[in-house]
Amino acid sequence: MKKIVLAVLLLGAFAAKAQEVKSDTIKTISIDSLKESIDDHSMKIEGYGERLSAIESDIAKLTKIKISGYAQVQYDMYDIWGAAGHGLVVANSNPPTVITNSFYIRRARVKFTYEALDGVKFVLCPDFAFDKVQLKDAYIVLNDRWLQTFSLTMGQFNRLNYEVEYSSSSREVLERTRMIQTLYPSERELGAKFEANFETKYQLPLKLQLAAFNGNFALGTTANQVRDIDNTKDIMARALYSVKLPSSGLGIDFGAHGYFGKTEILPGTTLTGFTNEDNVAFTPKVGDQLDRSWMGGEIQIYYDILGGAALKGEYISGTISGTTNAIQTNSNFNYNRIRDFNGFYTTFIKNIGTSHQFAVRYDVWDPNTKLSGNEVKTVGDLKYSTWSFAWQYFFDDNVKIVAGYTLPTNEKSTNVGVAGGEYNNRDKTDNVFSLRLQAKF
Amino acid sequence: MKTTKFKIASILLVVMTIGFSFTTLNKITVKGSDTMVILSQKWAEVYMQKNPGAIVQVTGGGSGVGIAALINGSTDIANSSRPMKASEVEKLKARYNTLGVEIPCAKDGLSVYLNKANGVSELTVKQIGLIFAGKITNWKEVGGVDAGIRLYGRESSSGTFVFFKDNVVKTDYSPSCQTLPGTAAIVNAVKKDKFAIGYGGAAYAEGVKDCKVKKDDKTPGVYPTAETIKNKTYPITRYLYMYLKSKPTGETKAFVDWILSPEGQKLIVSVGYFPVK
């Protein structure tokens, strides 16, 4: 009996123990709270996900904006002899103050590029000087999405020429040639450009460019450059082709371009003192259009020998015209005249190791091909040949140091006795040494 | 006197040119395509074992990043899963006066990943393009169930992004395409999402299924396999490239030559790609 009672008690105890399902109940409650907590966190994570996708979308918009730019600061030493003595004359100083060296900020530019869609690009590039901000580039590019071959550019952008389009931040020698500075002052123009590039779609390395410009950019007073000053447009065309021989490390780009424009005689122009391309005096009428057109050829050869080397050259020949009317004068061709001209340059560049580069350029600008030597009577008709040397050291990805020396040599004429005899049958002393520091981002 | 000085200067210049040009270090830096990171690391590892004096440092970042590094001089070799763009060649010309040296070093097929539970298993190249362009948005339009298609793709700095865009999508990607950093992330996303589709290297398709790709409506669907990628019957194949600024010299040349040798090419298969030779 006792055994039975003991068994019943034990069973009861087990039963009682077994009823401690409370712990199961507690477990159920824990799982519920855990589930609640997970749900809560899931909702929070979803919330973060939504916020993240909103941030992602904002960042995606920002990635469409690209900001680049560069600054060039330099120290110049002028080996120049003028009427006042050795060096550059300080403007409005009396008696003339001459300086033989100076620090100088050559460029401070920022470029904003916004690619809203695959085929649309907007570019804005202001140039900062210590006393002003100037607009250098402002244009919109529309690319055709279907053939990926054609594009239309409209606004203010570079004229169609190799040396013009080659950024001064990449250029090996310090300045552009005298020829390009005279023909394409300030490099830019206001107009529209149609371009066909057959490389992307058809693997044909041919590029064709056709552009219409106002034709008066960087000519005359700034206010008159905002819009055209006559009703005719200047036309430019350029064709480029590339040959690549990868097995021999050789690449050759060559092309040609033409400029077809006019200089219109505007009311207010002094009509006396004009000479034509044969150096014969004539009197134009208001509304007359003087010829301003030329053709040029270009070649760039790249060769991989002990590192890279390049030989670049360009030849341009044609007719240039200008007036001294302040509305349209070209500071490099400030004369009432029409002239047949030619010019060329050839540049040799050699990379030395990965951080150094040497460059030498010889360029010639003859603004009057029909006169030479003692036949030349004015400074503007003197032929110039210039040697330019430069050594570049690439400090890192963004910074380079350039040392350059420029030696311009002008044609001698006994008939050119202007500006205190600087040009009187002699080569004007006008060499410049520059040490430039460039930062680009 | 002037002539003597000029001669001395010229001789000095020539000596410096040749001297600097042959200056090489034993350390080689390789940067670029994420697709090629594993392959490149494998090459580096084996090469360093065989050449104890050599140091090969490999990093990813994407083909665009690698080529940018090559242009700005911070890498010796740029890995790229797409050919160099004309604009990038122009930058090389401006900085180094060379066209760059292109070395196709492996072949790859781009897989289109689908979730294993997805009823669709075959698509034409055109359909895939329309899907990633956002023109086809529901699986029922390509023979699947009535459910929205979720797109996963690479970041714009990736060569895979560019190659797939140029050769398959042929227009802008749909704005709804979610960009992920790396092919492994895409595979993972597709694995978890029944209605997802992604793309990436054929070597990465683990836990997802490869979509059979048809060149057009009339041709049969083809899986990306060693055979079909090699014989180009699989429509989305590409070369993987190494780019250099100029002809390699010294240790870099030895490394490149070794990669192109039978020994280097043999390693390609072990990481899921295919030799060029």
XYZ file of C-alpha atoms in Angstrom:
718
model
C 0.000 0.000 0.000
C 2.813 2.203 1.029
C 4.394 1.499 -2.330
C 1.185 2.475 -4.098
C 0.940 5.719 -2.092
C 4.598 6.468 -2.852
C 4.016 5.800 -6.542
C 0.932 8.071 -6.561
C 2.876 10.814 -4.758
C 5.777 10.487 -7.189
C 3.381 10.574 -10.120
C 1.728 13.627 -8.582
C 5.098 15.261 -8.166
C 6.013 14.490 -11.786
C 2.613 15.708 -12.863
C 3.132 18.884 -10.876
C 6.592 19.249 -12.415
C 5.135 18.486 -15.790
C 2.701 21.330 -15.304
C 5.520 23.740 -15.105
C 4.645 24.384 -18.668
C 4.845 27.900 -17.419
C 8.366 27.836 -18.777
C 6.886 26.920 -22.197
C 4.442 29.761 -21.781
C 7.315 32.048 -20.919
C 9.110 30.741 -24.007
C 6.067 31.531 -26.157
C 5.967 35.009 -24.711
C 9.704 35.415 -25.438
C 9.297 34.313 -29.041
C 6.407 36.724 -29.460
C 8.422 39.590 -28.086
C 11.356 38.485 -30.197
C 9.097 38.435 -33.245
C 7.832 41.863 -32.328
C 11.363 43.083 -31.928
C 12.372 41.558 -35.277
C 9.342 43.144 -36.942
C 10.251 46.432 -35.340
C 13.843 46.171 -36.580
C 12.695 45.015 -40.004
C 10.545 48.117 -40.262
C 13.455 50.253 -39.146
C 15.733 48.578 -41.714
C 13.102 49.102 -44.412
C 12.962 52.742 -43.344
C 16.743 52.980 -43.605
C 16.541 51.242 -46.975
C 14.105 53.864 -48.217
C 16.285 56.660 -46.862
C 19.339 55.028 -48.407
C 17.687 54.754 -51.807
C 16.716 58.456 -51.556
C 20.341 59.305 -50.695
C 21.542 57.046 -53.508
C 19.300 58.864 -55.945
C 20.679 62.229 -54.739
C 24.254 60.956 -55.047
C 23.489 59.626 -58.539
C 22.467 63.168 -59.494
C 25.677 64.558 -58.028
C 27.820 62.057 -59.936
C 26.495 63.616 -63.139
C 28.401 66.777 -62.199
C 32.121 66.647 -62.825
C 34.364 69.379 -61.555
C 37.875 69.783 -62.877
C 40.264 72.674 -63.135
C 43.807 73.860 -62.950
C 45.979 76.702 -61.768
C 49.269 77.840 -63.277
C 51.534 80.139 -61.320
C 54.936 81.103 -62.563
C 58.076 83.106 -62.095
C 59.228 84.904 -65.261
C 62.607 86.410 -66.113
C 62.534 88.846 -69.030
C 65.614 89.159 -71.191
C 64.082 92.141 -72.961
C 65.678 95.377 -74.120
C 63.245 98.220 -74.738
C 63.610 101.941 -75.163
C 63.504 102.340 -71.388
C 66.152 99.725 -70.657
C 66.387 96.048 -69.727
C 63.043 94.490 -68.771
C 59.321 95.145 -69.114
C 58.066 98.694 -68.688
C 55.524 99.199 -65.922
C 52.412 100.761 -67.456
C 51.874 104.518 -66.866
C 55.141 104.939 -64.966
C 57.014 108.137 -65.651
C 59.964 108.013 -65.892
C 59.524 104.428 -67.166
C 60.040 101.775 -64.506
C 61.409 98.540 -65.860
C 61.169 95.108 -64.301
C 63.315 92.111 -65.195
C 61.417 89.447 -63.303
C 58.015 88.867 -61.808
C 55.639 86.338 -60.283
C 52.544 85.833 -62.364
C 49.272 83.890 -62.162
C 48.734 82.619 -65.671
C 45.614 80.512 -65.167
C 43.044 79.764 -62.486
C 40.186 77.853 -64.049
C 37.421 75.577 -62.899
C 35.385 73.513 -65.315
C 31.931 72.196 -64.485
C 30.517 69.447 -66.674
C 26.988 68.233 -66.160
C 25.885 65.126 -68.009
C 22.172 65.070 -67.409
C 21.577 62.159 -69.747
C 23.833 59.917 -71.767
C 23.607 62.156 -74.814
C 23.458 65.618 -73.264
C 26.339 67.556 -71.779
C 26.555 71.066 -70.418
C 29.954 72.665 -69.836
C 30.724 75.842 -67.974
C 34.268 77.071 -67.434
C 34.997 80.384 -65.737
C 38.500 81.821 -65.663
C 39.506 83.638 -62.499
C 41.872 86.608 -62.498
C 42.641 88.717 -59.435
C 40.372 91.515 -60.691
C 37.710 89.692 -62.731
C 36.008 86.455 -63.651
C 35.666 85.698 -67.352
C 33.594 83.066 -69.066
C 35.838 80.825 -71.145
C 33.638 77.879 -72.101
C 29.867 77.711 -71.991
C 28.310 75.195 -74.310
C 25.798 72.399 -74.633
C 26.524 69.176 -76.492
C 23.801 66.922 -77.842
C 24.980 63.469 -78.929
C 22.867 61.307 -81.173
C 21.847 58.260 -79.197
C 20.935 56.060 -82.111
C 24.019 56.009 -84.325
C 26.387 57.292 -81.609
C 28.174 59.168 -84.371
C 26.894 62.717 -84.602
C 26.916 65.565 -82.125
C 25.828 69.166 -82.065
C 27.634 71.718 -79.891
C 26.324 75.212 -79.386
C 27.652 78.065 -77.277
C 31.151 79.367 -76.632
C 33.827 76.765 -77.303
C 37.219 76.170 -78.932
C 37.716 76.785 -82.637
C 38.535 73.766 -84.791
C 42.289 73.491 -84.683
C 44.708 71.061 -83.054
C 46.765 73.575 -81.076
C 43.655 75.478 -80.036
C 41.851 72.366 -78.780
C 44.945 71.044 -77.000
C 44.555 72.291 -73.439
C 47.291 74.527 -72.073
C 47.303 72.313 -68.974
C 48.589 69.464 -71.179
C 50.716 71.502 -73.563
C 54.410 70.677 -73.416
C 55.789 74.162 -74.159
C 54.714 77.240 -72.244
C 52.669 79.186 -74.787
C 50.834 78.608 -78.055
C 52.578 79.644 -81.269
C 52.503 83.222 -82.531
C 50.569 81.962 -85.581
C 47.738 80.439 -83.552
C 47.589 83.402 -81.153
C 47.123 85.709 -84.160
C 44.656 83.606 -86.162
C 42.590 82.338 -83.232
C 42.838 84.930 -80.451
C 41.543 83.630 -77.119
C 40.961 80.259 -78.839
C 37.182 80.346 -78.294
C 34.311 81.526 -80.462
C 30.555 81.826 -80.247
C 28.761 79.505 -82.608
C 27.540 76.014 -83.426
C 29.499 72.913 -84.368
C 28.332 69.756 -86.045
C 30.624 66.774 -85.580
C 30.636 63.256 -86.977
C 32.894 60.746 -85.228
C 32.837 57.356 -86.924
C 35.098 55.616 -84.405
C 32.620 54.540 -81.715
C 30.040 52.916 -83.940
C 31.934 51.976 -87.076
C 35.524 51.636 -85.758
C 36.562 54.040 -88.521
C 39.007 56.563 -87.036
C 37.587 59.470 -89.001
C 36.273 62.682 -87.490
C 34.592 65.488 -89.439
C 33.763 68.884 -87.972
C 31.827 71.797 -89.422
C 31.152 75.017 -87.523
C 29.615 78.443 -87.995
C 30.873 81.303 -85.810
C 30.094 84.976 -85.275
C 33.693 85.631 -86.275
C 34.445 88.489 -83.906
C 35.327 86.771 -80.633
C 38.352 88.270 -78.867
C 38.369 91.018 -81.471
C 37.702 94.580 -80.315
C 35.981 95.671 -77.152
C 34.455 93.016 -74.916
C 30.957 94.494 -75.175
C 31.031 93.925 -78.933
C 31.932 90.255 -78.574
C 28.679 89.297 -76.883
C 26.858 89.235 -80.232
C 27.881 89.353 -83.865
C 28.918 92.716 -85.310
C 27.960 91.892 -88.880
C 25.403 89.613 -90.475
C 27.763 87.145 -92.068
C 29.020 84.096 -90.267
C 32.506 82.646 -90.495
C 32.688 78.980 -91.397
C 35.246 76.420 -90.242
C 35.703 72.819 -91.330
C 38.150 70.154 -90.177
C 38.762 66.503 -91.012
C 40.932 64.117 -88.998
C 42.065 60.564 -89.548
C 44.110 58.269 -87.311
C 46.376 55.410 -88.239
C 47.442 52.984 -85.532
C 50.152 50.372 -85.811
C 50.075 48.845 -82.316
C 52.659 46.152 -83.060
C 55.288 48.802 -83.794
C 53.998 51.257 -81.170
C 53.283 53.865 -83.828
C 50.280 56.144 -84.143
C 49.755 58.857 -86.735
C 46.949 61.407 -86.628
C 46.639 63.739 -89.572
C 44.105 66.189 -90.850
C 43.277 69.485 -92.475
C 41.172 72.465 -91.615
C 39.900 75.577 -93.312
C 38.623 78.945 -92.088
C 36.366 80.951 -94.381
C 35.460 84.384 -93.053
C 35.389 88.102 -93.786
C 36.302 91.354 -92.075
C 33.465 93.792 -92.733
C 34.271 97.508 -92.872
C 31.975 98.943 -90.226
C 30.755 102.530 -89.872
C 33.288 104.492 -87.818
C 36.320 102.788 -89.364
C 39.095 105.124 -90.477
C 39.118 104.422 -94.191
C 42.584 105.738 -94.880
C 45.896 103.899 -94.673
C 44.654 100.534 -95.948
C 47.008 98.342 -97.960
C 46.077 95.139 -99.749
C 47.813 91.775 -100.098
C 50.104 93.265 -102.786
C 51.040 96.040 -100.336
C 49.223 98.594 -102.496
C 47.211 101.346 -100.790
C 43.437 101.334 -101.273
C 40.386 102.969 -99.749
C 37.591 100.598 -98.745
C 33.928 101.565 -98.377
C 31.735 100.908 -95.367
C 30.137 97.494 -95.930
C 33.067 96.103 -97.927
C 34.147 92.654 -96.868
C 37.863 91.953 -96.752
C 39.081 88.419 -97.224
C 39.935 86.413 -94.109
C 40.362 82.783 -95.045
C 43.006 80.115 -94.799
C 43.702 76.408 -95.074
C 45.962 74.279 -92.955
C 47.324 70.774 -92.564
C 48.330 69.004 -89.355
C 50.105 65.828 -88.299
C 50.901 64.234 -84.955
C 53.139 61.189 -84.818
C 53.422 59.149 -81.613
C 56.112 56.532 -81.239
C 56.805 54.220 -78.343
C 60.608 54.172 -78.159
C 62.269 54.054 -74.727
C 59.044 55.553 -73.410
C 56.912 57.830 -75.552
C 57.994 60.345 -78.153
C 55.946 62.610 -80.397
C 56.471 64.845 -83.370
C 53.709 67.357 -84.018
C 53.400 69.873 -86.797
C 50.984 72.195 -88.499
C 51.125 74.454 -91.548
C 48.596 77.194 -92.327
C 48.502 79.525 -95.295
C 45.962 82.070 -96.489
C 44.805 85.659 -96.251
C 44.230 87.631 -93.084
C 42.633 91.063 -92.815
C 41.973 93.518 -90.033
C 41.165 97.072 -89.157
C 42.132 99.426 -86.353
C 38.471 100.047 -85.538
C 38.204 99.495 -81.764
C 35.046 97.419 -82.322
C 36.868 94.702 -84.224
C 40.614 95.046 -83.810
C 42.798 91.970 -83.271
C 45.505 92.848 -80.717
C 47.959 90.628 -82.623
C 47.010 92.099 -86.012
C 46.046 95.667 -85.232
C 46.340 97.138 -88.735
C 44.246 98.421 -91.641
C 45.425 95.814 -94.080
C 44.970 92.600 -95.997
C 47.925 90.209 -96.062
C 48.861 86.856 -97.518
C 50.482 84.908 -94.715
C 51.865 81.521 -93.862
C 53.137 79.873 -90.740
C 54.064 76.520 -89.298
C 55.392 74.821 -86.229
C 57.033 71.559 -85.441
C 57.328 70.212 -81.908
C 59.378 67.274 -80.703
C 58.490 65.780 -77.336
C 60.283 62.984 -75.509
C 59.172 61.354 -72.297
C 62.082 60.483 -70.082
C 61.214 57.819 -67.548
C 57.742 58.251 -66.126
C 58.185 61.656 -64.480
C 60.144 63.781 -66.922
C 59.466 65.192 -70.346
C 61.527 67.305 -72.699
C 60.066 69.389 -75.535
C 61.449 71.651 -78.215
C 59.411 73.617 -80.735
C 60.336 75.694 -83.749
C 57.612 77.926 -85.127
C 57.467 80.479 -87.899
C 54.919 83.231 -88.533
C 55.233 85.282 -91.706
C 52.428 87.868 -91.798
C 53.416 89.137 -95.239
C 54.712 86.520 -97.661
C 55.171 89.084 -100.438
C 57.780 91.172 -98.636
C 61.003 90.182 -96.946
C 64.187 91.716 -95.587
C 64.599 95.408 -96.308
C 61.333 95.493 -98.282
C 59.510 95.288 -94.956
C 58.573 98.734 -93.709
C 56.449 98.112 -90.633
C 56.822 95.906 -87.574
C 53.563 94.092 -88.363
C 55.030 92.708 -91.581
C 58.134 91.227 -89.950
C 58.530 87.479 -90.074
C 59.133 85.716 -86.750
C 60.776 82.408 -86.020
C 60.797 81.167 -82.441
C 62.562 78.395 -80.576
C 60.855 77.193 -77.423
C 62.379 74.720 -74.989
C 60.674 73.126 -72.008
C 61.435 70.551 -69.354
C 58.504 69.132 -67.411
C 58.693 67.275 -64.163
C 55.526 65.468 -63.090
C 55.685 65.775 -59.327
C 52.609 63.568 -58.783
C 49.236 62.822 -60.384
C 48.130 66.445 -60.135
C 51.185 68.630 -59.975
C 53.863 69.396 -62.527
C 56.766 71.810 -62.680
C 57.814 73.292 -66.017
C 60.960 75.192 -66.841
C 60.800 76.874 -70.231
C 62.807 79.255 -72.364
C 61.411 81.069 -75.391
C 63.649 82.729 -77.984
C 61.747 84.696 -80.635
C 63.800 85.957 -83.596
C 62.385 88.552 -85.954
C 63.336 89.264 -89.545
C 65.787 92.181 -89.934
C 64.997 95.230 -92.019
C 66.776 98.557 -92.270
C 63.377 100.124 -92.952
C 61.841 99.206 -89.654
C 63.006 101.816 -87.213
C 60.150 101.972 -84.784
C 59.762 101.746 -81.027
C 63.070 103.366 -80.180
C 64.994 101.348 -82.709
C 64.246 98.003 -81.083
C 63.644 96.507 -84.537
C 66.066 98.715 -86.487
C 67.802 96.098 -88.621
C 68.192 93.883 -85.569
C 66.610 91.044 -83.723
C 64.647 92.538 -80.875
C 65.822 91.179 -77.534
C 62.719 89.521 -76.173
C 63.587 86.135 -74.703
C 61.709 84.914 -71.638
C 62.538 82.236 -69.082
C 59.664 80.881 -66.991
C 59.401 78.495 -64.103
C 55.821 77.303 -63.834
C 54.018 75.319 -61.186
C 50.769 73.710 -62.269
C 48.154 71.976 -60.162
C 45.322 70.180 -61.897
C 42.418 68.283 -60.433
C 82.167 77.654 -77.926
C 78.434 77.730 -78.313
C 78.583 74.590 -80.478
C 80.625 72.762 -77.836
C 78.120 73.660 -75.114
C 75.269 72.571 -77.363
C 76.992 69.252 -78.065
C 77.594 68.629 -74.358
C 73.973 69.481 -73.575
C 72.761 67.154 -76.349
C 74.935 64.270 -75.147
C 73.730 64.790 -71.565
C 70.127 64.779 -72.769
C 70.572 61.539 -74.708
C 72.319 59.843 -71.763
C 69.580 60.970 -69.347
C 66.862 59.855 -71.764
C 68.277 56.367 -72.107
C 69.186 56.125 -68.430
C 65.768 57.155 -67.122
C 63.995 54.969 -69.673
C 65.648 51.815 -68.410
C 65.093 52.631 -64.761
C 62.798 49.921 -63.430
C 61.962 48.573 -60.003
C 61.152 45.035 -58.997
C 57.772 46.134 -57.647
C 54.880 45.925 -60.095
C 51.519 47.499 -59.334
C 48.386 46.142 -60.979
C 45.069 47.942 -60.612
C 41.651 47.865 -62.220
C 38.907 45.434 -63.168
C 37.137 43.755 -60.242
C 36.290 40.895 -62.587
C 40.015 40.232 -62.976
C 41.065 40.647 -59.339
C 40.984 36.944 -58.435
C 42.753 35.982 -61.652
C 45.340 38.701 -61.240
C 45.981 37.813 -57.602
C 46.490 34.195 -58.612
C 49.011 35.239 -61.253
C 50.798 37.507 -58.774
C 50.898 34.828 -56.080
C 52.376 32.130 -58.323
C 54.762 34.570 -60.031
C 56.129 35.817 -56.702
C 56.631 32.233 -55.521
C 58.651 31.520 -58.637
C 60.515 34.851 -58.546
C 61.288 35.597 -54.890
C 62.767 39.040 -55.642
C 59.627 40.308 -57.381
C 56.743 42.102 -55.694
C 53.395 42.262 -57.488
C 50.700 44.319 -55.792
C 47.130 43.779 -57.065
C 44.092 45.954 -56.308
C 40.633 46.278 -57.857
C 38.364 49.280 -58.123
C 36.978 48.757 -61.611
C 38.363 49.010 -65.141
C 37.818 52.782 -65.338
C 39.673 53.298 -62.083
C 42.579 51.144 -63.299
C 42.895 53.007 -66.589
C 42.707 56.366 -64.795
C 45.521 55.162 -62.520
C 47.569 54.140 -65.560
C 47.103 57.614 -67.061
C 48.045 59.436 -63.896
C 51.047 57.178 -63.340
C 49.972 55.433 -60.141
C 49.958 51.917 -61.587
C 52.196 49.972 -63.956
C 49.467 47.737 -65.328
C 45.748 48.483 -65.663
C 43.421 45.491 -65.734
C 40.337 46.105 -67.823
C 37.368 43.963 -68.782
C 36.614 46.327 -71.700
C 38.749 47.879 -74.425
C 40.206 51.296 -73.678
C 37.997 54.186 -74.823
C 39.182 56.668 -77.461
C 39.035 59.462 -74.847
C 41.348 57.453 -72.562
C 43.814 56.871 -75.410
C 43.826 60.652 -76.013
C 44.763 61.211 -72.366
C 47.612 58.690 -72.651
C 48.846 60.461 -75.768
C 48.794 63.812 -73.990
C 50.676 62.551 -70.944
C 53.051 59.887 -72.291
C 53.020 60.377 -76.076
C 52.089 56.742 -76.598
C 48.904 54.929 -77.592
C 49.303 52.487 -74.719
C 49.960 48.769 -75.082
C 46.937 46.470 -75.110
C 47.458 42.858 -74.045
C 44.449 40.523 -74.286
C 45.287 38.058 -71.522
C 42.120 35.977 -70.984
C 38.617 35.359 -72.306
C 35.397 35.589 -70.358
C 31.703 35.071 -70.909
C 29.228 37.391 -69.249
C 26.536 35.353 -67.549
C 23.001 36.528 -67.035
C 22.038 35.319 -63.565
C 18.507 34.209 -62.667
C 17.085 32.937 -59.398
C 16.807 29.156 -59.394
C 13.058 29.412 -58.734
C 12.486 31.615 -61.766
C 10.514 29.791 -64.482
C 12.314 31.657 -67.231
C 15.549 30.043 -68.314
C 16.167 31.335 -71.822
C 16.299 34.861 -73.269
C 17.502 36.488 -76.470
C 20.243 39.139 -76.321
C 17.625 41.669 -77.443
C 15.228 40.693 -74.633
C 18.029 40.989 -72.061
C 18.876 44.427 -73.429
C 15.245 45.540 -73.250
C 14.956 44.212 -69.698
C 18.003 46.171 -68.482
C 16.894 49.256 -70.409
C 13.591 49.130 -68.529
C 11.496 48.472 -71.659
C 10.458 44.992 -70.496
C 9.427 45.202 -66.867
C 7.378 42.055 -66.204
C 8.462 38.424 -66.417
C 5.232 37.508 -68.229
C 6.476 39.492 -71.253
C 9.251 36.917 -71.697
C 7.258 33.804 -70.860
C 7.400 33.917 -67.067
C 4.899 34.572 -64.312
C 3.119 37.868 -63.783
C 5.716 39.585 -61.584
C 7.883 42.662 -61.863
C 11.508 42.236 -62.883
C 14.106 43.467 -60.406
C 17.400 44.535 -61.955
C 20.843 44.300 -60.424
C 23.961 45.659 -62.128
C 27.451 47.036 -61.601
C 28.669 50.568 -60.903
C 29.574 52.827 -63.812
C 33.324 52.577 -63.082
C 33.132 48.855 -63.836
C 34.282 47.526 -67.194
C 31.535 44.907 -66.977
C 28.975 47.746 -66.694
C 30.398 49.383 -69.830
C 30.769 46.160 -71.831
C 27.228 45.009 -71.007
C 25.859 48.468 -71.810
C 27.683 48.751 -75.149
C 27.021 45.214 -76.322
C 23.697 44.198 -74.794
C 21.695 47.157 -73.450
C 22.845 49.551 -76.198
C 21.228 52.501 -74.439
C 21.054 53.843 -70.877
C 20.369 51.352 -68.092
C 16.929 51.609 -66.514
C 16.986 53.975 -63.508
C 15.466 51.121 -61.483
C 18.593 48.998 -61.975
C 20.179 48.733 -58.558
C 23.946 49.074 -58.668
C 26.024 46.835 -56.447
C 29.743 46.854 -55.721
C 31.068 43.684 -57.304
C 29.772 40.618 -59.087
C 29.593 38.580 -55.888
C 27.075 41.088 -54.481
C 24.951 40.740 -57.609
C 24.979 36.947 -57.399
C 23.979 37.189 -53.746
C 21.109 39.577 -54.503
C 19.761 37.347 -57.303
C 20.080 34.283 -55.081
C 17.755 35.873 -52.518
C 15.232 37.387 -54.916
C 12.979 35.120 -57.003
C 12.227 37.811 -59.570
C 15.683 39.274 -59.918
C 18.077 39.309 -62.844
C 21.743 40.309 -62.851
C 24.896 39.974 -64.903
C 28.552 39.290 -64.288
C 31.481 36.986 -64.952
C 30.654 33.365 -65.744
C 32.977 32.255 -62.983
C 30.798 33.721 -60.230
C 27.454 31.931 -60.826
C 27.106 30.028 -57.547
C 23.675 29.516 -56.006
C 21.969 31.081 -59.019
C 21.237 29.734 -62.459
C 22.813 30.882 -65.681
C 20.327 32.019 -68.257
C 20.585 30.373 -71.686
C 21.242 33.191 -74.116
C 20.016 33.205 -77.719
C 21.743 35.364 -80.302
C 18.303 36.003 -81.877
C 14.858 34.386 -82.150
C 16.029 31.757 -84.608
C 19.101 30.430 -82.833
C 19.032 28.042 -79.886
C 19.818 29.193 -76.352
C 23.386 28.609 -75.190
C 24.826 28.283 -71.690
C 28.095 30.070 -70.916
C 30.497 27.132 -70.747
C 34.182 26.757 -71.485
C 33.332 25.307 -74.868
C 30.723 27.893 -75.928
C 32.815 30.851 -74.752
C 35.912 29.552 -76.516
C 34.127 28.875 -79.790
C 32.069 32.079 -79.429
C 28.692 30.347 -79.809
C 27.758 31.970 -76.509
C 26.813 35.493 -77.642
C 28.128 37.565 -74.731
C 31.867 36.913 -74.679
C 34.733 39.324 -74.214
C 38.447 39.593 -73.814
C 40.043 40.633 -70.555
C 42.921 43.044 -71.051
C 46.027 44.354 -69.416
C 47.067 47.865 -70.444
C 50.477 49.467 -70.127
C 51.658 52.993 -70.872
C 54.422 51.830 -73.180
C 56.275 48.695 -74.162
C 57.174 46.896 -70.929
C 60.743 46.598 -69.767
C 62.489 44.845 -66.863
C 60.372 43.065 -64.282
C 57.073 44.223 -65.805
C 58.040 42.649 -69.122
C 59.037 39.417 -67.387
C 55.662 39.325 -65.561
C 53.630 40.006 -68.722
C 55.618 37.434 -70.722
C 55.039 34.882 -67.985
C 51.259 35.551 -67.969
C 51.142 34.922 -71.712
C 53.280 31.790 -71.419
C 51.594 28.354 -71.234
C 52.267 28.342 -67.472
C 50.477 31.642 -66.878
C 47.633 30.781 -69.239
C 47.085 27.456 -67.489
C 46.149 29.280 -64.271
C 43.273 31.100 -65.992
C 41.066 27.986 -66.097
C 41.463 27.425 -62.355
C 39.670 30.725 -61.623
C 36.903 30.198 -64.157
C 38.102 32.103 -67.201
C 39.572 30.937 -70.477
C 43.012 31.280 -72.038
C 43.558 33.425 -75.098
C 45.951 30.935 -76.645
